[in-house]
Tab-separated table of C-alpha atoms in Angstrom:
chain	number	residue	atom	x	y	z
A	1	MET	CA	-12.562	13.692	-21.284
A	2	ARG	CA	-10.449	11.902	-18.686
A	3	THR	CA	-11.999	12.464	-15.231
A	4	LEU	CA	-10.382	12.227	-11.813
A	5	PHE	CA	-12.648	11.796	-8.794
A	6	HIS	CA	-10.665	13.301	-5.961
A	7	PHE	CA	-10.528	15.461	-2.859
A	8	TRP	CA	-8.297	18.555	-2.694
A	9	LEU	CA	-6.164	17.621	0.290
A	10	SER	CA	-6.013	13.871	-0.241
A	11	PRO	CA	-2.345	12.960	-0.807
A	12	SER	CA	-3.275	9.978	-2.961
A	13	SER	CA	-5.434	12.191	-5.202
A	14	ARG	CA	-2.548	14.661	-5.429
A	15	LYS	CA	-0.172	11.858	-6.360
A	16	VAL	CA	-2.353	11.009	-9.349
A	17	ARG	CA	-2.711	14.702	-10.318
A	18	ILE	CA	1.088	15.129	-10.328
A	19	ALA	CA	1.614	11.874	-12.273
A	20	LEU	CA	-0.956	12.984	-14.881
A	21	GLY	CA	0.830	16.330	-15.110
A	22	GLU	CA	4.241	14.668	-15.558
A	23	LYS	CA	2.796	12.563	-18.371
A	24	GLY	CA	1.287	15.657	-19.995
A	25	LEU	CA	-2.249	14.205	-19.885
A	26	ASP	CA	-5.325	16.444	-19.783
A	27	PHE	CA	-8.019	15.712	-17.230
A	28	GLU	CA	-10.921	17.281	-15.427
A	29	MET	CA	-11.554	16.878	-11.722
A	30	GLN	CA	-14.668	16.093	-9.762
A	31	VAL	CA	-14.718	16.330	-5.976
A	32	GLU	CA	-16.082	13.152	-4.387
A	33	LYS	CA	-17.200	13.271	-0.752
A	34	ILE	CA	-16.626	9.608	0.103
A	35	SER	CA	-18.722	9.787	3.271
A	36	ASP	CA	-21.795	10.288	1.025
A	37	ARG	CA	-21.274	6.739	-0.332
A	38	ARG	CA	-22.941	7.608	-3.660
A	39	PRO	CA	-24.138	4.399	-5.343
A	40	GLU	CA	-22.759	5.555	-8.735
A	41	PHE	CA	-19.352	6.070	-7.142
A	42	LEU	CA	-19.407	2.738	-5.291
A	43	ALA	CA	-20.229	1.049	-8.592
A	44	MET	CA	-16.958	2.443	-9.966
A	45	ASN	CA	-14.954	1.598	-6.847
A	46	PRO	CA	-16.495	-0.828	-4.345
A	47	ALA	CA	-13.740	0.110	-1.876
A	48	GLY	CA	-15.436	3.544	-1.717
A	49	ASP	CA	-12.157	5.450	-1.783
A	50	ILE	CA	-10.731	8.268	-3.843
A	51	PRO	CA	-8.957	8.660	-6.204
A	52	VAL	CA	-10.773	7.056	-9.128
A	53	LEU	CA	-9.643	7.791	-12.675
A	54	VAL	CA	-11.993	7.317	-15.626
A	55	GLU	CA	-10.053	7.043	-18.860
A	56	PRO	CA	-11.609	8.661	-21.969
A	57	ASP	CA	-13.183	6.897	-24.969
A	58	ASP	CA	-14.672	4.003	-23.005
A	59	GLY	CA	-11.291	3.325	-21.459
A	60	PRO	CA	-10.954	1.558	-18.118
A	61	ILE	CA	-12.223	2.881	-14.779
A	62	LEU	CA	-9.256	2.751	-12.428
A	63	ALA	CA	-9.264	2.616	-8.634
A	64	ASP	CA	-6.574	2.503	-5.927
A	65	GLN	CA	-3.897	5.175	-6.092
A	66	ASN	CA	-1.000	2.771	-6.593
A	67	ALA	CA	-2.842	0.841	-9.331
A	68	ILE	CA	-3.658	4.146	-11.079
A	69	CYS	CA	-0.060	5.409	-10.943
A	70	GLU	CA	1.344	2.082	-12.178
A	71	TYR	CA	-1.253	2.106	-14.969
A	72	LEU	CA	-0.253	5.608	-16.064
A	73	ASP	CA	3.399	4.583	-16.225
A	74	GLU	CA	2.542	1.490	-18.299
A	75	ALA	CA	-0.065	3.022	-20.625
A	76	TYR	CA	1.968	6.229	-21.222
A	77	PRO	CA	5.543	4.951	-21.023
A	78	GLU	CA	7.223	8.093	-22.306
A	79	LYS	CA	9.123	9.715	-19.445
A	80	PRO	CA	9.114	6.708	-17.080
A	81	LEU	CA	8.423	7.441	-13.423
A	82	LEU	CA	9.672	4.215	-11.846
A	83	GLY	CA	13.202	3.693	-13.176
A	84	SER	CA	14.695	1.513	-15.859
A	85	ASP	CA	15.774	-1.854	-14.415
A	86	PRO	CA	14.004	-4.070	-11.852
A	87	ALA	CA	16.347	-3.146	-8.967
A	88	GLU	CA	15.950	0.604	-9.595
A	89	ARG	CA	12.194	0.193	-9.855
A	90	ALA	CA	12.166	-1.760	-6.569
A	91	GLU	CA	13.996	1.114	-4.878
A	92	THR	CA	11.490	3.636	-6.288
A	93	ARG	CA	8.588	1.484	-5.100
A	94	ARG	CA	10.152	0.979	-1.637
A	95	LEU	CA	10.395	4.743	-1.144
A	96	THR	CA	6.981	5.398	-2.659
A	97	ALA	CA	5.542	2.941	-0.119
A	98	TRP	CA	7.554	4.696	2.608
A	99	PHE	CA	5.562	7.880	2.013
A	100	ASP	CA	2.241	6.272	1.109
A	101	ASN	CA	2.268	4.011	4.173
A	102	LYS	CA	4.760	5.062	6.849
A	103	PHE	CA	4.704	8.843	6.389
A	104	ASN	CA	0.947	8.614	5.893
A	105	SER	CA	0.237	6.816	9.164
A	106	GLU	CA	2.898	8.612	11.211
A	107	VAL	CA	2.399	12.144	9.904
A	108	THR	CA	-0.371	12.823	7.360
A	109	GLU	CA	-3.176	10.997	9.198
A	110	ASN	CA	-2.179	12.631	12.479
A	111	LEU	CA	-2.129	16.162	11.070
A	112	VAL	CA	-4.207	16.495	7.891
A	113	GLY	CA	-6.481	13.621	8.901
A	114	GLU	CA	-7.160	14.966	12.402
A	115	LYS	CA	-7.285	18.681	11.656
A	116	LEU	CA	-9.108	18.672	8.355
A	117	ILE	CA	-10.370	15.411	6.831
A	118	LYS	CA	-12.202	14.211	9.968
A	119	ARG	CA	-14.265	17.383	10.148
A	120	TYR	CA	-14.909	17.490	6.402
A	121	LEU	CA	-16.250	13.919	6.436
A	122	GLY	CA	-18.179	14.430	9.685
A	123	TRP	CA	-16.078	11.810	11.490
A	124	GLY	CA	-15.551	13.745	14.724
A	125	TYR	CA	-13.123	16.200	16.291
A	126	PRO	CA	-9.327	16.423	16.213
A	127	HIS	CA	-7.529	14.210	18.738
A	128	ALA	CA	-4.812	16.329	20.419
A	129	PRO	CA	-2.356	13.473	21.225
A	130	ALA	CA	-2.443	12.386	17.548
A	131	ILE	CA	-1.591	15.923	16.439
A	132	ARG	CA	1.316	16.047	18.903
A	133	ALA	CA	2.585	12.711	17.575
A	134	GLY	CA	2.389	13.958	13.976
A	135	LEU	CA	4.348	17.119	14.814
A	136	GLN	CA	7.034	14.966	16.480
A	137	ASN	CA	7.223	12.300	13.769
A	138	ILE	CA	7.670	14.697	10.860
A	139	HIS	CA	11.245	15.555	11.932
A	140	TYR	CA	12.447	11.998	11.395
A	141	HIS	CA	10.925	11.907	7.910
A	142	LEU	CA	12.425	15.259	6.927
A	143	ASP	CA	15.793	13.936	8.120
A	144	TYR	CA	15.335	10.889	5.890
A	145	ILE	CA	14.511	13.110	2.895
A	146	ALA	CA	17.667	15.134	3.612
A	147	TYR	CA	19.720	11.922	3.915
A	148	LEU	CA	18.491	10.717	0.504
A	149	ALA	CA	18.690	14.128	-1.195
A	150	GLU	CA	22.305	14.601	-0.097
A	151	ARG	CA	23.322	11.304	-1.702
A	152	ARG	CA	21.189	11.278	-4.844
A	153	ASN	CA	19.921	13.710	-7.433
A	154	TRP	CA	16.308	12.827	-6.572
A	155	LEU	CA	14.963	10.637	-3.744
A	156	ALA	CA	15.199	7.273	-5.526
A	157	GLY	CA	18.215	7.966	-7.758
A	158	ASP	CA	19.301	10.042	-10.726
A	159	ASP	CA	15.848	10.791	-12.038
A	160	PHE	CA	12.693	12.406	-10.729
A	161	SER	CA	10.364	9.512	-9.882
A	162	MET	CA	7.179	8.320	-8.231
A	163	ALA	CA	9.035	8.479	-4.888
A	164	ASP	CA	9.401	12.271	-5.268
A	165	ILE	CA	5.766	12.458	-6.329
A	166	ALA	CA	4.585	10.512	-3.259
A	167	ALA	CA	6.764	12.502	-0.869
A	168	GLY	CA	5.726	15.801	-2.472
A	169	ALA	CA	2.047	14.883	-2.433
A	170	HIS	CA	2.089	14.088	1.296
A	171	LEU	CA	4.283	17.003	2.341
A	172	SER	CA	2.202	19.454	0.322
A	173	THR	CA	-0.926	18.583	2.311
A	174	VAL	CA	0.909	19.055	5.622
A	175	ASP	CA	2.429	22.283	4.303
A	176	TYR	CA	-1.087	23.498	3.489
A	177	LEU	CA	-1.682	23.463	7.260
A	178	GLY	CA	1.633	25.247	7.887
A	179	ASP	CA	2.873	22.229	9.877
A	180	VAL	CA	6.180	21.530	8.108
A	181	PRO	CA	9.117	22.887	10.186
A	182	TRP	CA	11.133	23.917	7.114
A	183	ASP	CA	13.465	26.213	9.096
A	184	GLU	CA	14.905	23.241	10.965
A	185	HIS	CA	15.384	21.155	7.807
A	186	PRO	CA	17.167	23.186	5.129
A	187	GLU	CA	18.187	20.203	2.940
A	188	ALA	CA	14.626	18.897	2.811
A	189	ARG	CA	13.457	22.419	1.998
A	190	LEU	CA	15.926	22.590	-0.891
A	191	TRP	CA	14.553	19.308	-2.313
A	192	TYR	CA	10.953	20.533	-1.842
A	193	SER	CA	11.663	23.831	-3.608
A	194	ARG	CA	12.728	21.806	-6.684
A	195	ILE	CA	9.477	19.820	-6.457
A	196	LYS	CA	7.415	22.972	-6.076
A	197	SER	CA	8.854	24.542	-9.198
A	198	ARG	CA	7.863	21.636	-11.452
A	199	ARG	CA	5.023	22.386	-13.835
A	200	SER	CA	3.128	19.252	-12.744
A	201	PHE	CA	3.083	20.542	-9.164
A	202	ARG	CA	1.871	24.070	-9.848
A	203	PRO	CA	-1.878	23.349	-9.972
A	204	LEU	CA	-1.717	21.973	-6.402
A	205	LEU	CA	-0.349	25.277	-5.177
A	206	SER	CA	-3.506	27.141	-6.169
A	207	ASP	CA	-5.824	24.758	-4.274
A	208	ALA	CA	-7.742	26.678	-1.617
A	209	LEU	CA	-10.438	25.216	0.605
A	210	PRO	CA	-13.284	27.599	1.446
A	211	GLY	CA	-12.834	28.689	5.067
A	212	ASN	CA	-9.397	27.030	5.202
A	213	PRO	CA	-6.929	29.139	3.219
A	214	PRO	CA	-3.290	27.945	3.182
A	215	PRO	CA	-0.512	29.964	4.859
A	216	SER	CA	1.141	32.585	2.647
A	217	HIS	CA	4.328	30.542	2.043
A	218	TYR	CA	2.323	27.583	0.704
A	219	ALA	CA	2.307	28.704	-2.933
A	220	ASP	CA	5.530	30.698	-2.680
A	221	LEU	CA	8.351	29.126	-4.696
A	222	ASP	CA	10.900	30.998	-2.598
A	223	PHE	CA	9.601	29.979	0.841
B	1	MET	CA	21.381	-18.407	-1.440
B	2	ARG	CA	18.352	-16.131	-1.694
B	3	THR	CA	17.190	-15.238	1.856
B	4	LEU	CA	13.792	-14.048	3.032
B	5	PHE	CA	13.583	-12.292	6.391
B	6	HIS	CA	10.049	-12.968	7.552
B	7	PHE	CA	7.641	-13.917	10.301
B	8	TRP	CA	5.456	-17.020	10.039
B	9	LEU	CA	2.050	-15.407	10.356
B	10	SER	CA	2.787	-12.137	8.588
B	11	PRO	CA	0.535	-11.983	5.496
B	12	SER	CA	3.034	-9.848	3.608
B	13	SER	CA	5.792	-12.389	4.265
B	14	ARG	CA	3.448	-15.146	3.111
B	15	LYS	CA	2.671	-13.196	-0.052
B	16	VAL	CA	6.353	-13.152	-0.952
B	17	ARG	CA	6.753	-16.860	-0.082
B	18	ILE	CA	3.872	-17.779	-2.414
B	19	ALA	CA	5.170	-15.507	-5.206
B	20	LEU	CA	8.633	-17.095	-4.908
B	21	GLY	CA	6.990	-20.524	-5.062
B	22	GLU	CA	4.962	-19.602	-8.155
B	23	LYS	CA	8.150	-18.422	-9.851
B	24	GLY	CA	9.924	-21.661	-8.887
B	25	LEU	CA	12.689	-19.801	-7.024
B	26	ASP	CA	14.626	-21.428	-4.166
B	27	PHE	CA	15.080	-19.491	-0.956
B	28	GLU	CA	15.873	-19.914	2.708
B	29	MET	CA	13.973	-18.164	5.470
B	30	GLN	CA	15.143	-16.335	8.551
B	31	VAL	CA	12.685	-15.229	11.216
B	32	GLU	CA	13.095	-11.540	12.077
B	33	LYS	CA	11.557	-10.236	15.292
B	34	ILE	CA	11.062	-6.629	14.225
B	35	SER	CA	10.541	-5.401	17.797
B	36	ASP	CA	14.235	-6.221	18.438
B	37	ARG	CA	15.204	-3.486	15.954
B	38	ARG	CA	18.501	-5.217	15.089
B	39	PRO	CA	20.917	-2.656	13.610
B	40	GLU	CA	21.940	-5.092	10.827
B	41	PHE	CA	18.295	-5.479	9.860
B	42	LEU	CA	17.566	-1.748	9.988
B	43	ALA	CA	20.571	-1.213	7.710
B	44	MET	CA	18.819	-3.435	5.138
B	45	ASN	CA	15.414	-1.840	5.652
B	46	PRO	CA	15.275	1.484	7.498
B	47	ALA	CA	11.480	1.106	7.699
B	48	GLY	CA	12.188	-1.801	10.100
B	49	ASP	CA	9.512	-4.035	8.598
B	50	ILE	CA	9.407	-7.542	7.260
B	51	PRO	CA	9.567	-8.973	4.641
B	52	VAL	CA	13.033	-8.258	3.283
B	53	LEU	CA	14.406	-10.330	0.417
B	54	VAL	CA	18.139	-10.599	-0.218
B	55	GLU	CA	18.824	-11.732	-3.754
B	56	PRO	CA	21.782	-14.105	-4.280
B	57	ASP	CA	25.154	-13.307	-5.899
B	58	ASP	CA	25.380	-9.740	-4.611
B	59	GLY	CA	21.950	-9.031	-5.997
B	60	PRO	CA	19.753	-6.271	-4.575
B	61	ILE	CA	18.371	-6.169	-1.040
B	62	LEU	CA	14.628	-5.630	-1.428
B	63	ALA	CA	12.181	-4.183	1.101
B	64	ASP	CA	8.433	-3.497	1.132
B	65	GLN	CA	6.179	-6.392	0.226
B	66	ASN	CA	4.666	-4.731	-2.838
B	67	ALA	CA	8.075	-3.636	-4.159
B	68	ILE	CA	9.378	-7.210	-3.661
B	69	CYS	CA	6.433	-8.812	-5.472
B	70	GLU	CA	6.631	-6.347	-8.378
B	71	TYR	CA	10.387	-6.999	-8.568
B	72	LEU	CA	9.883	-10.757	-8.737
B	73	ASP	CA	7.399	-10.359	-11.581
B	74	GLU	CA	9.805	-8.094	-13.496
B	75	ALA	CA	13.051	-9.971	-12.837
B	76	TYR	CA	11.488	-13.422	-13.448
B	77	PRO	CA	8.855	-12.669	-16.086
B	78	GLU	CA	8.005	-16.244	-16.945
B	79	LYS	CA	4.506	-17.009	-15.673
B	80	PRO	CA	3.384	-13.408	-15.123
B	81	LEU	CA	1.429	-12.717	-11.941
B	82	LEU	CA	-0.110	-9.349	-12.823
B	83	GLY	CA	-1.811	-9.794	-16.187
B	84	SER	CA	-0.887	-8.916	-19.728
B	85	ASP	CA	-2.185	-5.442	-20.635
B	86	PRO	CA	-2.216	-2.254	-18.530
B	87	ALA	CA	-5.976	-2.424	-17.778
B	88	GLU	CA	-5.773	-6.065	-16.640
B	89	ARG	CA	-2.737	-5.262	-14.522
B	90	ALA	CA	-4.595	-2.301	-12.974
B	91	GLU	CA	-7.449	-4.623	-12.003
B	92	THR	CA	-5.000	-7.117	-10.448
B	93	ARG	CA	-3.314	-4.318	-8.520
B	94	ARG	CA	-6.665	-2.863	-7.373
B	95	LEU	CA	-7.670	-6.207	-5.873
B	96	THR	CA	-4.220	-6.882	-4.449
B	97	ALA	CA	-4.465	-3.523	-2.659
B	98	TRP	CA	-7.984	-4.471	-1.510
B	99	PHE	CA	-6.545	-7.358	0.492
B	100	ASP	CA	-3.241	-5.738	1.479
B	101	ASN	CA	-4.946	-2.570	2.751
B	102	LYS	CA	-8.690	-2.953	3.296
B	103	PHE	CA	-8.869	-6.621	4.340
B	104	ASN	CA	-5.705	-6.074	6.367
B	105	SER	CA	-7.054	-3.164	8.411
B	106	GLU	CA	-10.624	-4.480	8.684
B	107	VAL	CA	-9.877	-8.153	9.358
B	108	THR	CA	-6.241	-9.283	9.669
B	109	GLU	CA	-5.098	-6.583	12.115
B	110	ASN	CA	-8.203	-7.091	14.252
B	111	LEU	CA	-7.792	-10.862	14.494
B	112	VAL	CA	-4.214	-11.993	13.810
B	113	GLY	CA	-2.786	-8.662	14.966
B	114	GLU	CA	-4.738	-8.602	18.229
B	115	LYS	CA	-4.651	-12.293	19.122
B	116	LEU	CA	-1.157	-13.186	18.066
B	117	ILE	CA	1.233	-10.534	16.722
B	118	LYS	CA	0.731	-8.066	19.600
B	119	ARG	CA	1.722	-10.670	22.178
B	120	TYR	CA	4.622	-11.970	20.094
B	121	LEU	CA	6.099	-8.488	19.747
B	122	GLY	CA	5.342	-7.553	23.375
B	123	TRP	CA	2.953	-4.781	22.320
B	124	GLY	CA	0.189	-5.533	24.823
B	125	TYR	CA	-2.987	-7.569	25.173
B	126	PRO	CA	-5.806	-8.324	22.722
B	127	HIS	CA	-8.487	-5.644	22.490
B	128	ALA	CA	-11.885	-7.386	22.583
B	129	PRO	CA	-13.854	-4.788	20.548
B	130	ALA	CA	-11.269	-5.057	17.748
B	131	ILE	CA	-11.657	-8.837	17.687
B	132	ARG	CA	-15.446	-8.491	17.499
B	133	ALA	CA	-15.084	-6.030	14.611
B	134	GLY	CA	-12.763	-8.413	12.749
B	135	LEU	CA	-15.203	-11.320	13.143
B	136	GLN	CA	-17.991	-9.098	11.761
B	137	ASN	CA	-16.017	-7.601	8.890
B	138	ILE	CA	-14.777	-10.883	7.462
B	139	HIS	CA	-18.266	-11.799	6.156
B	140	TYR	CA	-18.342	-8.842	3.793
B	141	HIS	CA	-14.924	-9.765	2.393
B	142	LEU	CA	-15.862	-13.432	1.919
B	143	ASP	CA	-18.973	-12.223	0.072
B	144	TYR	CA	-16.769	-10.117	-2.196
B	145	ILE	CA	-14.503	-13.105	-2.908
B	146	ALA	CA	-17.598	-15.154	-3.771
B	147	TYR	CA	-18.897	-12.354	-6.024
B	148	LEU	CA	-15.610	-12.269	-7.938
B	149	ALA	CA	-15.102	-16.042	-8.037
B	150	GLU	CA	-18.589	-16.579	-9.481
B	151	ARG	CA	-17.859	-14.223	-12.381
B	152	ARG	CA	-14.225	-15.012	-13.110
B	153	ASN	CA	-11.921	-17.994	-13.180
B	154	TRP	CA	-9.652	-16.393	-10.579
B	155	LEU	CA	-10.179	-13.196	-8.549
B	156	ALA	CA	-8.747	-10.729	-11.081
B	157	GLY	CA	-9.658	-12.555	-14.305
B	158	ASP	CA	-8.811	-15.663	-16.289
B	159	ASP	CA	-5.468	-16.351	-14.668
B	160	PHE	CA	-4.191	-16.970	-11.180
B	161	SER	CA	-2.603	-13.664	-10.101
B	162	MET	CA	-1.134	-11.553	-7.332
B	163	ALA	CA	-4.715	-10.792	-6.218
B	164	ASP	CA	-5.262	-14.486	-5.390
B	165	ILE	CA	-1.875	-14.547	-3.679
B	166	ALA	CA	-2.730	-11.512	-1.517
B	167	ALA	CA	-6.190	-12.823	-0.628
B	168	GLY	CA	-4.810	-16.300	0.121
B	169	ALA	CA	-1.954	-14.935	2.219
B	170	HIS	CA	-4.305	-12.908	4.417
B	171	LEU	CA	-7.021	-15.535	4.716
B	172	SER	CA	-4.485	-18.243	5.570
B	173	THR	CA	-3.320	-16.323	8.638
B	174	VAL	CA	-6.908	-15.849	9.842
B	175	ASP	CA	-7.628	-19.503	9.082
B	176	TYR	CA	-4.640	-20.443	11.252
B	177	LEU	CA	-6.632	-19.023	14.167
B	178	GLY	CA	-9.761	-20.893	13.067
B	179	ASP	CA	-11.582	-17.568	12.546
B	180	VAL	CA	-12.808	-17.979	8.950
B	181	PRO	CA	-16.534	-18.911	8.906
B	182	TRP	CA	-16.189	-21.213	5.881
B	183	ASP	CA	-19.524	-22.957	6.513
B	184	GLU	CA	-21.416	-19.750	5.792
B	185	HIS	CA	-19.439	-18.978	2.619
B	186	PRO	CA	-19.301	-22.053	0.368
B	187	GLU	CA	-18.244	-20.166	-2.815
B	188	ALA	CA	-15.317	-18.525	-1.032
B	189	ARG	CA	-14.404	-21.932	0.395
B	190	LEU	CA	-14.366	-23.415	-3.090
B	191	TRP	CA	-11.997	-20.690	-4.294
B	192	TYR	CA	-9.768	-21.177	-1.216
B	193	SER	CA	-9.596	-24.943	-1.719
B	194	ARG	CA	-8.128	-24.293	-5.179
B	195	ILE	CA	-5.569	-21.923	-3.624
B	196	LYS	CA	-4.696	-24.432	-0.927
B	197	SER	CA	-3.954	-27.182	-3.420
B	198	ARG	CA	-1.339	-25.131	-5.314
B	199	ARG	CA	2.226	-26.272	-4.812
B	200	SER	CA	3.348	-22.738	-3.936
B	201	PHE	CA	0.872	-22.668	-1.049
B	202	ARG	CA	1.746	-26.025	0.524
B	203	PRO	CA	4.733	-24.889	2.632
B	204	LEU	CA	2.476	-22.392	4.446
B	205	LEU	CA	0.205	-25.201	5.537
B	206	SER	CA	2.964	-26.853	7.579
B	207	ASP	CA	3.794	-23.672	9.522
B	208	ALA	CA	3.236	-24.275	13.238
B	209	LEU	CA	4.015	-21.760	15.960
B	210	PRO	CA	5.281	-23.283	19.214
B	211	GLY	CA	2.441	-23.115	21.740
B	212	ASN	CA	-0.004	-22.000	19.026
B	213	PRO	CA	-0.853	-24.975	16.817
B	214	PRO	CA	-3.374	-24.369	14.014
B	215	PRO	CA	-6.814	-26.044	14.042
B	216	SER	CA	-6.963	-29.468	12.398
B	217	HIS	CA	-8.685	-28.210	9.211
B	218	TYR	CA	-5.908	-25.654	8.573
B	219	ALA	CA	-3.695	-27.968	6.511
B	220	ASP	CA	-6.540	-30.152	5.275
B	221	LEU	CA	-7.116	-29.787	1.522
B	222	ASP	CA	-10.633	-31.125	1.936
B	223	PHE	CA	-11.772	-28.834	4.755
């Protein structure tokens, strides 16, 4: 069986879960606490990071979220997630990187990282100024989503793509904390409601961390 | 003419310069000081980052270093830089991400970022503990390069690839400061001497920042 080593509220793990779902591929999940630095896990990924995907039938062991997602699109090309020509694919990758890098460092790390991941990994306590920065920065990103969604069918163009997956993966972790100001960003909310109703996204909406339940609107398709 | 907006000691700009050189593509360069936040530049890349590549003849405007490099390999497929099958390409991308993310945050940011980029962009003074961390961390990465180079012809496998380009781009900026302990890492030095002697790499070796000349061994092929 295909196995994904992951953590529930890691956006990069969620990205791979959604991509697997879009491709219609079955997989089982195993939670990996990276701070344990298990030798068997480090042997699979010397970088020590999740996600890691182990393909079935002695297939490859894949590490790095971007490498895994690109692999899935190459090995299972039906229903492409990057676009059809090089320029379209560059636009999808630019926006995917926007969320994986810029949104991640400006928003996700400051909110999900500070409030949840730090404690889970035993890396200390939340840093209040970082949380304030994250709550500020998210407005600009929701405006950018609205700007794109008003001009295009999906974020990178006509088709649902890896850019929507990356944006949805990150926003869903922040939404789990109840920190997305949806009321002030109706266009971004409209785009996110389309993401939420995709079959590939549904499993994420039933994630629930012991002691850290999500707010009631988290799994609600009509939020 | 194809134009690359870049900065001399930015590893991601250097990555694109080397990739363009490997593909045999002509280009001109324009230095972009991202802290100026020029409106014309932000219109090309709302993320405000270098590198940006403007393709000739009304071709696409490309942003994000990974998106640019993937584009170059797709649009100019002769002499592929990622590998031939999906598993090989996943390994190349895993290692490319190793240098672009892990080496970057553990070494490049701590040394080139602190000593040089911060001052250039007017973002403050070097932070001594960060510099100490960078000087420590680089040993582990040079060991990993040696580990790979002893087992493979190039870092990701039989062929020169984007992984070598990423590693070379980052190491060359640290080497510009004279901060690579080559004497203690002869296998990594051997690999780097092969990188240095490639035609695509040569232009980087004549870069010289006013007031910040490189050490004498920087451009020396027999260092």
